[in-house]
Amino acid sequence: MPEPLPEPTDTRSALTPEDEGARAASAQRFVAVDLEARAERAGGAAQEVLEAQAMMAEDPTLVDDLTERLATGKTAERAVFEAFSTFRDQLTELGGYLAERAADLDDVSQRVIAQLGGRAAPGVPEQEEPFILIAHDLAPADTALLDLTRVLGLVTSDGGPTSHTAILARDKAIVAIVGATGATDLADGTLVIVDAASGTVTVSPTEAEVETAEARIRARALRAQAPTGPGRLRDGTPIPLLANLGSADGAAQAVALGAEGVGLFRTEFLFLHSHNAPTILEQAEQYARLLHAFPGKKVVVRALDAGSDKPLAFLNDAEEENPALGLRGLRALRASEDILREQLTALAEADAATDADVWVMAPMVATVEETAYFVELAHKLGLKTAGVMVEIPSAALLADRILQHADFASIGTNDLTQYTLAADRLLGSVAGYQNPWHPAVLRLIAEVGAAGRDLGKPVGVCGEAAADPLLAVVLVGLGATSLSMSSAALSDVRAELARFSAEEARQLAAVALAADGAASARAAATHLAATFSPTD
Ligand code: PEP
Ligand code: MG
């Protein structure tokens, strides 16, 4: 990837501030129009990101700042650079989700400066031969439009697992590793193997390593063509495979890839840019759009999960020192109970208007009392199946009591790992802890699985862990009765489940639980799995 453009020098402009202002405005307009066109072409989750970027290009606060800087005699290039940098610093200071959007702003700034100099926008290099793209970070505008016939994979040195690059790469099913420190030191033309499942990049691999990788790619291609039946173990035990969705847009793809329903509908993704709470009507329409795609199928809808990485201004816009430990999820909903009641009412209306089997669950539940509160309210407002997400260790430890009240539990391994290992899931420097193979996390999952079994209540898993094929088998061995993941992961997980019996899944779970750490848990399960059936 080309390096970023150099910082424009701070020399006095020979033009008037008005003329420089006109240059800046025309470059900003050009970039906004270009980004809007890209948004239209990209569609899906990318569209929203690119549309937001197009708006950033002409943001009124930024334009005011720019005009003030031009009035002091700066060139348009320098003033654009300074105004965007100031805006970026403000976002970074806010932390969390907003800090991750700072990279999007840098990209817009670079595009405007390139346009002012009559240069092409920075981006993915043109090259005939297929290649692995290595970059510091890839702008959403570039990730969204990557030509998958040429770009075989993507490795970035920056960005956390929830940066837009990561979200969009998942959406496009690109083999991608983000936050690989030192990746940009690799020389152009170096041969590498990128294994997104294990998160490894093998530099200058041996011939044997290349052969193994090629065999795995062939096996994967075969699996992708395999018929998409329901998820089940080798002995026939059904393990329904469901999709994680953030809007109705991904529903058709999920159905095509054999999703047996939806295990996590992240409703907050619909309203990330809203300043006011959505109305009941607006919500009922959005929910019905999704439900229509799954007639007769289970659709698990999560109540708005606001806070930390997913701020919703209308639920909690307070400055918090530690937002991951703050007024978020169900806590924020309870503090604005009207919004919770309206959401449940909208959902009950959409449920009545469609044939889907609607389940609702509360995010970030910490206590038995919270569970009873949510489940009672949801039932009262007309929803027949109400449960909780288990993503806080306290909820896992008291799962036997929580499941006395809830109709089901769904384990969110992303947050459960974050809270168990005390490692911010957005922070690259502690990303190594964000590994759901850790036996401490597995032990908590086992608590929930055992409680579900004892009480005859379903226990799903809807965090990223369910998308890791071997870990998915371990989760079943720990008691998970369904698994939910991004649609792209369905075929790999379906194929892996079919290799093991329920008894083997339990044995794999037992060896992983007995390990000291995440790496040894994965190694022990991999080793034992190889003795049950040959790997590809
Ligand atoms: C989780 O925490 O695992 C989860 C599924 O929810 P989210 O990633 O949206 O926080
Ligand atoms: Mg979560």
XYZ file of C-alpha atoms and ligand atoms in Angstrom, residues 264 266 268 302 305 309-310 389 391 411-416 425 462-464, ligand 1:
29
model
C -28.463 -12.537 17.371
C -28.087 -6.543 16.991
C -28.585 -1.129 18.154
C -31.496 -8.425 21.296
C -27.219 -2.817 23.633
C -18.157 0.247 21.707
C -21.782 0.872 20.626
C -27.312 -12.804 27.285
C -21.595 -11.973 28.870
C -23.632 -16.618 25.666
C -21.827 -13.565 24.273
C -18.243 -14.765 24.286
C -16.820 -11.444 23.075
C -17.783 -9.588 26.216
C -17.533 -12.657 28.462
C -11.841 -5.776 23.555
C -23.606 -15.967 19.680
C -20.124 -14.471 20.203
C -17.287 -14.799 17.692
C -20.761 -10.685 22.644
O -20.448 -9.866 23.496
O -20.188 -11.789 22.492
C -21.866 -10.403 21.702
C -22.349 -11.348 20.921
O -22.347 -9.144 21.632
P -21.545 -7.904 20.977
O -20.363 -8.455 20.226
O -22.523 -7.226 20.092
O -21.170 -7.115 22.179
